[in-house]
């Protein structure tokens, strides 16, 4: 039978280095998001906002630092630039589109 | 000639220690782009200035066959020297000797040189390159770490402490650098983490490489544990030497004054900040128009880039800059940027470096992730750091100064000594759109054309409040200045505050919200 504390909360197995311990978990720990390796060439939004202008077309060759689009967020017309040299393989947003944080806006195939 | 014999014996003994882990181990080290420990020290210090201590210290491991092993210098090189004439104490862990592992004597060599630095009141530089605790020595190794951390804490704010991560630095070992003022990392060489990829894989099933978990780039860009990022050890040493020139030897000195030079940038300070508050620009261009020789040493350039911090000189004397960066995340304050600015402000205050704040920010970053990450607690650090600081505090409001951000960015209310605002400044309780929606809510809702009315009211608000004159009329701003007067007025303010004295109630220490 699973061990419980006086509040009837169940202790679970929890591994720290090479040993298992019985313990409770925090909400924050349970809800933690798993790490994903960032893909070079994927341009994500770092704030929620609106796509104001798109300055490149699919298939365009771009240099790192080149302006890709204008993203309005926090009342600022942010210049989103290419993170790497490469070719724009897909544009995932439209002009005027409202997007959330971490939205995939554009994909570049790095050279 | 007994004397000569003794001298030759000494030379022989030294040569053995200087060989470290031997040719094969050194070759392996060099193949990874890493210099041997002594060469690292020699690369940092002025020529012929290095004096090594404790070469003949022996480890005192007794168990697991350790008593039969000899580790030259016990895996760490310690000593004193100078950098551009500034005295420094230094130590470098030697990975070629028992993997640079830390046993009690290894740690004692480090704590001895740290004690020396604190007594001599000169900076301490630590070069970390170690596999971690020498497990065979058991709890003695842990004692060693603890004694280092204790000294890092005692020395904090008394002498500058600099850490170079030039190899692995894992487990408990990471906490010494974390307690120091400046951490330097090098691409492909630095590895820092509490638990390594293997443990994470077995415990959580999450697969991650050492580089992705705790490589140089990660600490420079994501965690904020590192302050300077370099692509080679050579570049790293140049960065350290540059930093040492900007900071004082200890907390009772000022940084060494050099010859004053006019800014050399071709940029015109009047052309950098767009009048449209929605347009971004690089605030570092403004800094370059203000500092001597346009020479700015940026710190934590890659992490929380929505705030810029770093050192420059004004009339030859070191100053610290804290500036909102509209080019990144619109220049908002958030958990990371607050943390970054607060720590830097406290360094400047501890080491008698005046703080110049350039303000252009829309407020705090909204969002569930920010609120749940504790933006209240982190944001409070900035208020604490500015209020606590007694060095000369100068603010220039370039453009937006809204809401809580206006208060936080070294406002008059937190004790700023000089408050300047450009005519483009907009000092208000919030952005015009938000304010108009609240103040004129009724008029807007009752209007036939809500959008038209809203726009009218926003315009009305901008005309009335989005300027520096309301704040100036209450004396919250000392003067509204032309952008081209910025450098000369900051110079004036610094000159005036050379003898500044500001006292705080006596206390053991404050309790900042960290």
Coordinates of C-alpha atoms in Angstrom, one line a residue, chain B residues 63-478:
Chain B
X63 CA 42.2 5.7 1.8
X64 CA 41.7 3.7 -1.4
X65 CA 45.4 3.6 -2.2
X66 CA 45.7 7.4 -2.3
X67 CA 48.6 7.4 0.1
X68 CA 50.8 5.8 -2.6
X69 CA 50.0 8.5 -5.2
X70 CA 51.7 11.8 -5.7
X71 CA 49.9 14.8 -7.2
X72 CA 52.3 17.7 -8.1
X73 CA 51.0 20.9 -6.4
X74 CA 47.9 18.9 -5.5
X75 CA 46.3 19.9 -8.8
X76 CA 46.2 23.6 -8.3
X77 CA 48.6 26.5 -9.0
X78 CA 48.3 29.5 -6.7
X79 CA 50.2 32.8 -6.5
X80 CA 50.4 36.5 -7.0
X81 CA 51.2 38.9 -9.8
X82 CA 50.1 42.0 -11.5
X83 CA 47.8 42.9 -14.4
X84 CA 48.7 46.3 -16.0
X85 CA 50.4 47.0 -12.6
X86 CA 47.3 46.1 -10.5
X87 CA 48.2 43.5 -7.9
X88 CA 46.1 40.3 -8.0
X89 CA 46.0 37.0 -6.3
X90 CA 45.3 34.1 -8.6
X91 CA 44.8 30.4 -8.7
X92 CA 44.4 27.9 -11.5
X93 CA 43.2 24.3 -11.1
X94 CA 45.3 21.9 -13.1
X95 CA 43.2 19.4 -15.0
X96 CA 46.3 17.4 -15.9
X97 CA 46.8 16.5 -12.2
X98 CA 44.2 14.0 -11.0
X99 CA 41.6 15.8 -13.2
X100 CA 42.0 18.9 -11.2
X101 CA 40.0 17.2 -8.5
X102 CA 39.6 19.1 -5.2
X103 CA 40.9 17.5 -2.0
X104 CA 41.5 19.2 1.3
X105 CA 45.0 20.5 0.6
X106 CA 44.0 21.6 -2.9
X107 CA 41.3 23.7 -1.3
X108 CA 43.6 24.9 1.5
X109 CA 46.0 26.3 -1.2
X110 CA 43.0 28.2 -2.7
X111 CA 41.7 29.5 0.6
X112 CA 45.2 30.6 1.6
X113 CA 45.5 32.7 -1.5
X114 CA 42.0 34.0 -1.0
X115 CA 42.8 35.1 2.5
X116 CA 45.9 36.7 1.2
X117 CA 43.9 38.7 -1.4
X118 CA 41.5 39.9 1.3
X119 CA 44.3 41.0 3.6
X120 CA 46.2 42.7 0.8
X121 CA 43.0 44.1 -0.5
X122 CA 43.5 43.1 -4.1
X123 CA 41.3 41.3 -6.7
X124 CA 41.2 37.5 -6.7
X125 CA 41.1 35.6 -9.9
X126 CA 40.1 31.9 -10.0
X127 CA 40.6 29.6 -13.0
X128 CA 38.3 26.6 -12.7
X129 CA 39.1 23.4 -14.5
X130 CA 38.3 20.4 -12.4
X131 CA 36.5 17.1 -12.4
X132 CA 35.0 18.0 -9.0
X133 CA 35.4 16.7 -5.5
X134 CA 38.2 14.1 -5.0
X135 CA 35.8 11.4 -4.0
X136 CA 38.5 9.3 -2.3
X137 CA 39.0 12.1 0.3
X138 CA 35.3 12.0 1.2
X139 CA 33.9 14.7 3.5
X140 CA 37.3 16.5 3.5
X141 CA 36.7 17.5 -0.1
X142 CA 33.3 18.9 0.9
X143 CA 35.0 20.8 3.7
X144 CA 37.3 22.3 1.1
X145 CA 34.4 23.6 -1.0
X146 CA 32.6 25.0 2.0
X147 CA 35.7 26.9 3.1
X148 CA 36.1 28.4 -0.4
X149 CA 32.4 29.5 -0.5
X150 CA 32.7 31.1 3.0
X151 CA 35.6 33.2 1.8
X152 CA 33.9 34.1 -1.4
X153 CA 31.0 35.5 0.7
X154 CA 33.3 37.3 3.2
X155 CA 35.3 38.9 0.4
X156 CA 32.1 39.9 -1.5
X157 CA 32.0 43.7 -1.9
X158 CA 35.5 44.1 -0.4
X159 CA 37.7 42.9 -3.3
X160 CA 36.6 42.2 -6.8
X161 CA 36.3 38.4 -7.5
X162 CA 36.7 37.0 -11.0
X163 CA 36.1 33.4 -12.1
X164 CA 37.2 31.9 -15.4
X165 CA 35.5 28.6 -16.3
X166 CA 38.1 26.9 -18.4
X167 CA 37.0 23.3 -18.3
X168 CA 34.4 21.4 -16.4
X169 CA 33.1 22.9 -13.2
X170 CA 30.3 20.7 -11.9
X171 CA 28.4 19.8 -8.8
X172 CA 29.2 21.9 -5.7
X173 CA 32.2 23.5 -7.5
X174 CA 29.9 25.8 -9.4
X175 CA 29.0 27.7 -6.3
X176 CA 32.3 29.4 -6.0
X177 CA 32.0 31.1 -9.4
X178 CA 28.3 31.8 -8.7
X179 CA 29.3 33.8 -5.6
X180 CA 31.9 35.9 -7.4
X181 CA 31.3 39.1 -9.3
X182 CA 32.3 38.2 -12.8
X183 CA 32.2 34.8 -14.6
X184 CA 34.0 34.2 -17.9
X185 CA 33.2 31.3 -20.2
X186 CA 34.7 30.0 -23.4
X187 CA 32.9 28.2 -26.2
X188 CA 33.4 24.4 -26.3
X189 CA 35.6 24.6 -23.1
X190 CA 33.4 25.7 -20.3
X191 CA 30.9 23.2 -18.8
X192 CA 28.9 24.1 -15.7
X193 CA 26.1 22.3 -14.1
X194 CA 24.9 20.9 -10.8
X195 CA 23.9 17.5 -12.2
X196 CA 25.3 16.3 -15.4
X197 CA 23.5 14.9 -18.5
X198 CA 24.0 11.3 -17.3
X199 CA 22.1 11.8 -14.1
X200 CA 19.4 13.8 -15.9
X201 CA 19.0 11.0 -18.4
X202 CA 18.7 8.2 -15.8
X203 CA 16.5 10.2 -13.4
X204 CA 14.2 12.0 -15.8
X205 CA 14.7 10.4 -19.1
X206 CA 15.6 13.7 -20.6
X207 CA 18.3 13.4 -23.2
X208 CA 20.6 16.4 -23.5
X209 CA 24.2 17.0 -24.4
X210 CA 26.7 18.6 -22.0
X211 CA 27.0 21.6 -24.3
X212 CA 23.2 22.1 -24.4
X213 CA 22.9 21.6 -20.7
X214 CA 25.7 23.8 -19.4
X215 CA 28.0 24.9 -22.2
X216 CA 29.4 28.4 -22.5
X217 CA 26.6 29.7 -24.7
X218 CA 23.9 28.5 -22.4
X219 CA 25.4 30.3 -19.4
X220 CA 26.0 33.4 -21.4
X221 CA 22.6 33.5 -23.0
X222 CA 20.0 31.6 -21.0
X223 CA 21.0 31.1 -17.4
X224 CA 22.8 34.4 -16.9
X225 CA 25.5 32.7 -14.8
X226 CA 28.2 34.0 -17.1
X227 CA 29.1 37.6 -17.6
X228 CA 31.6 37.3 -20.5
X229 CA 31.6 34.9 -23.4
X230 CA 34.6 34.2 -25.6
X231 CA 35.4 31.9 -28.5
X232 CA 38.9 31.1 -27.4
X233 CA 41.0 31.2 -24.2
X234 CA 43.1 33.9 -25.7
X235 CA 40.0 36.2 -26.2
X236 CA 38.9 35.3 -22.7
X237 CA 42.2 36.5 -21.2
X238 CA 42.0 39.8 -23.1
X239 CA 38.5 40.3 -21.7
X240 CA 39.7 39.7 -18.2
X241 CA 42.5 42.2 -18.6
X242 CA 40.2 44.8 -20.0
X243 CA 37.8 44.3 -17.1
X244 CA 40.5 44.6 -14.5
X245 CA 41.5 48.0 -15.9
X246 CA 37.9 49.3 -15.4
X247 CA 37.5 48.2 -11.7
X248 CA 39.2 49.3 -8.5
X249 CA 41.5 47.1 -6.5
X250 CA 39.2 47.1 -3.5
X251 CA 36.2 48.8 -2.0
X252 CA 38.1 51.7 -0.4
X253 CA 39.6 52.7 -3.7
X254 CA 38.3 54.2 -6.9
X255 CA 39.1 52.7 -10.2
X256 CA 42.4 54.0 -11.7
X257 CA 41.9 57.2 -13.6
X258 CA 43.2 57.4 -17.2
X259 CA 43.5 60.2 -19.7
X260 CA 40.2 61.6 -20.8
X261 CA 39.3 61.3 -24.4
X262 CA 36.3 62.7 -26.4
X263 CA 33.9 60.1 -27.9
X264 CA 35.1 59.1 -31.3
X265 CA 31.9 57.6 -32.7
X266 CA 30.7 59.2 -36.0
X267 CA 27.1 58.8 -34.8
X268 CA 25.2 62.0 -33.9
X269 CA 23.4 61.7 -30.5
X270 CA 20.5 63.7 -31.9
X271 CA 19.9 61.2 -34.7
X272 CA 19.8 57.9 -32.8
X273 CA 16.5 57.9 -30.8
X274 CA 13.5 58.0 -33.2
X275 CA 10.8 60.4 -32.1
X276 CA 8.1 57.8 -32.7
X277 CA 8.1 55.9 -29.4
X278 CA 7.2 52.7 -31.3
X279 CA 10.5 52.7 -33.3
X280 CA 13.4 50.6 -31.9
X281 CA 17.1 51.6 -31.9
X282 CA 20.3 50.4 -30.2
X283 CA 20.8 52.2 -26.9
X284 CA 24.5 51.3 -27.0
X285 CA 24.8 53.9 -29.8
X286 CA 23.7 56.5 -27.3
X287 CA 26.2 55.2 -24.7
X288 CA 29.0 55.5 -27.4
X289 CA 28.1 59.1 -27.9
X290 CA 28.5 59.8 -24.2
X291 CA 31.6 57.8 -23.0
X292 CA 35.2 58.7 -23.3
X293 CA 36.7 57.3 -26.6
X294 CA 33.3 55.7 -27.3
X295 CA 34.8 52.8 -25.4
X296 CA 32.1 50.7 -23.6
X297 CA 32.7 47.3 -22.0
X298 CA 29.3 45.5 -22.0
X299 CA 28.6 42.9 -19.4
X300 CA 26.2 40.0 -20.0
X301 CA 25.7 41.1 -23.5
X302 CA 23.7 38.0 -24.6
X303 CA 21.5 37.4 -21.5
X304 CA 18.5 39.6 -20.8
X305 CA 19.5 41.8 -23.7
X306 CA 16.5 44.0 -23.0
X307 CA 18.7 45.8 -20.5
X308 CA 22.3 46.9 -21.2
X309 CA 24.9 47.1 -18.4
X310 CA 28.6 47.8 -18.5
X311 CA 31.5 50.1 -17.8
X312 CA 32.7 53.1 -19.6
X313 CA 34.8 56.1 -18.6
X314 CA 33.8 59.8 -18.2
X315 CA 36.7 62.3 -17.9
X316 CA 39.0 59.2 -17.4
X317 CA 37.1 57.8 -14.5
X318 CA 35.1 54.5 -14.5
X319 CA 31.3 54.8 -14.5
X320 CA 28.6 52.0 -14.7
X321 CA 25.8 52.2 -17.3
X322 CA 22.3 50.7 -16.9
X323 CA 20.2 51.3 -20.0
X324 CA 16.9 50.0 -21.3
X325 CA 17.4 48.4 -24.8
X326 CA 14.3 49.2 -27.0
X327 CA 15.8 47.0 -29.7
X328 CA 15.1 43.8 -27.6
X329 CA 11.7 42.9 -26.1
X330 CA 10.9 46.6 -26.5
X331 CA 13.2 47.3 -23.5
X332 CA 10.8 46.0 -20.9
X333 CA 11.8 45.1 -17.4
X334 CA 11.3 41.4 -16.6
X335 CA 12.6 38.8 -14.2
X336 CA 16.0 38.4 -15.9
X337 CA 16.7 42.0 -16.8
X338 CA 15.8 43.1 -13.2
X339 CA 18.1 40.5 -11.8
X340 CA 20.9 41.5 -14.2
X341 CA 20.6 45.3 -13.5
X342 CA 20.2 44.9 -9.7
X343 CA 23.4 42.8 -9.3
X344 CA 25.4 45.2 -11.4
X345 CA 24.1 48.3 -9.5
X346 CA 25.2 46.6 -6.2
X347 CA 28.7 45.9 -7.7
X348 CA 29.0 49.6 -8.7
X349 CA 27.8 50.8 -5.3
X350 CA 30.2 48.5 -3.4
X351 CA 33.2 49.6 -5.5
X352 CA 32.6 53.3 -5.6
X353 CA 31.6 53.5 -9.3
X354 CA 29.0 56.1 -10.2
X355 CA 25.9 54.8 -11.9
X356 CA 24.4 56.4 -15.1
X357 CA 20.9 55.2 -16.0
X358 CA 19.6 55.8 -19.5
X359 CA 15.8 55.2 -19.5
X360 CA 13.5 54.3 -22.4
X361 CA 11.1 51.6 -21.3
X362 CA 7.4 50.8 -21.7
X363 CA 7.0 49.1 -18.3
X364 CA 7.1 45.5 -17.0
X365 CA 6.6 42.6 -19.3
X366 CA 3.0 41.3 -19.0
X367 CA 2.4 37.5 -19.0
X368 CA 1.5 34.5 -16.9
X369 CA 5.0 33.1 -17.2
X370 CA 6.5 36.4 -15.8
X371 CA 4.0 36.6 -12.9
X372 CA 4.5 33.0 -12.0
X373 CA 8.2 33.3 -12.3
X374 CA 8.1 35.9 -9.6
X375 CA 8.5 39.2 -11.5
X376 CA 7.4 40.9 -8.3
X377 CA 10.2 39.5 -6.3
X378 CA 12.8 40.0 -9.1
X379 CA 11.5 43.5 -10.0
X380 CA 11.9 44.5 -6.4
X381 CA 15.6 43.8 -6.6
X382 CA 16.0 46.9 -8.9
X383 CA 14.2 49.1 -6.4
X384 CA 16.3 47.8 -3.6
X385 CA 19.6 48.1 -5.4
X386 CA 19.0 51.7 -6.6
X387 CA 17.6 52.9 -3.2
X388 CA 20.5 51.2 -1.3
X389 CA 23.2 52.7 -3.5
X390 CA 25.0 55.7 -2.2
X391 CA 27.4 56.3 -5.1
X392 CA 26.6 59.2 -7.4
X393 CA 23.4 58.3 -9.3
X394 CA 22.5 60.1 -12.5
X395 CA 19.5 59.4 -14.7
X396 CA 18.8 60.6 -18.3
X397 CA 15.3 59.9 -19.5
X398 CA 15.6 59.5 -23.3
X399 CA 12.0 58.7 -24.2
X400 CA 9.5 56.5 -22.5
X401 CA 9.3 56.4 -18.7
X402 CA 6.0 54.7 -17.9
X403 CA 4.5 53.5 -14.6
X404 CA 6.5 51.2 -12.3
X405 CA 9.3 51.3 -14.8
X406 CA 9.7 55.1 -14.3
X407 CA 10.0 54.6 -10.5
X408 CA 12.4 51.6 -10.9
X409 CA 14.9 53.2 -13.3
X410 CA 16.7 55.3 -10.7
X411 CA 14.0 57.9 -10.3
X412 CA 14.3 60.9 -8.0
X413 CA 12.1 59.1 -5.6
X414 CA 14.6 56.3 -5.2
X415 CA 17.4 58.8 -4.5
X416 CA 18.7 59.9 -7.9
X417 CA 21.2 62.8 -7.5
X418 CA 20.7 64.2 -10.9
X419 CA 17.6 63.7 -13.1
X420 CA 17.8 64.8 -16.7
X421 CA 15.2 64.4 -19.4
X422 CA 15.4 64.9 -23.1
X423 CA 12.5 66.9 -24.7
X424 CA 11.4 63.6 -26.3
X425 CA 10.8 62.1 -22.8
X426 CA 7.3 60.8 -22.0
X427 CA 7.0 60.5 -18.3
X428 CA 3.6 59.2 -17.4
X429 CA 1.7 56.8 -15.2
X430 CA 1.2 54.5 -18.3
X431 CA 1.3 54.5 -22.1
X432 CA -1.1 57.0 -23.6
X433 CA -3.4 54.3 -25.2
X434 CA -3.9 52.5 -21.8
X435 CA -4.3 55.7 -19.9
X436 CA -6.9 57.2 -22.3
X437 CA -8.9 54.0 -22.2
X438 CA -9.3 54.3 -18.4
X439 CA -9.6 58.1 -17.9
X440 CA -12.0 58.7 -20.8
X441 CA -13.8 55.3 -20.6
X442 CA -17.2 56.9 -20.3
X443 CA -16.7 59.4 -23.2
X444 CA -15.3 56.7 -25.4
X445 CA -18.2 54.2 -24.6
X446 CA -20.8 56.8 -25.1
X447 CA -19.4 58.2 -28.4
X448 CA -21.1 57.3 -31.7
X449 CA -17.8 56.4 -33.2
X450 CA -15.8 54.8 -30.4
X451 CA -12.6 54.4 -32.3
X452 CA -12.6 58.0 -33.4
X453 CA -13.2 59.2 -29.9
X454 CA -10.5 56.9 -28.5
X455 CA -8.0 58.3 -31.0
X456 CA -8.9 61.8 -30.1
X457 CA -8.6 61.1 -26.4
X458 CA -5.2 59.3 -26.9
X459 CA -4.0 62.4 -28.8
X460 CA -5.3 64.7 -26.1
X461 CA -3.5 62.6 -23.5
X462 CA -0.2 62.6 -25.5
X463 CA -0.3 66.4 -25.8
X464 CA -1.0 66.9 -22.1
X465 CA 1.1 64.2 -20.5
X466 CA 3.5 62.4 -22.8
X467 CA 6.2 64.9 -22.2
X468 CA 8.9 65.7 -19.6
X469 CA 7.3 69.0 -18.4
X470 CA 4.6 67.6 -16.0
X471 CA 7.4 65.7 -14.0
X472 CA 9.6 68.8 -14.3
X473 CA 6.9 71.1 -13.0
X474 CA 6.9 69.0 -9.8
X475 CA 10.7 69.0 -9.5
X476 CA 10.9 65.3 -10.1
X477 CA 13.2 66.1 -13.1
X478 CA 16.0 68.7 -12.4

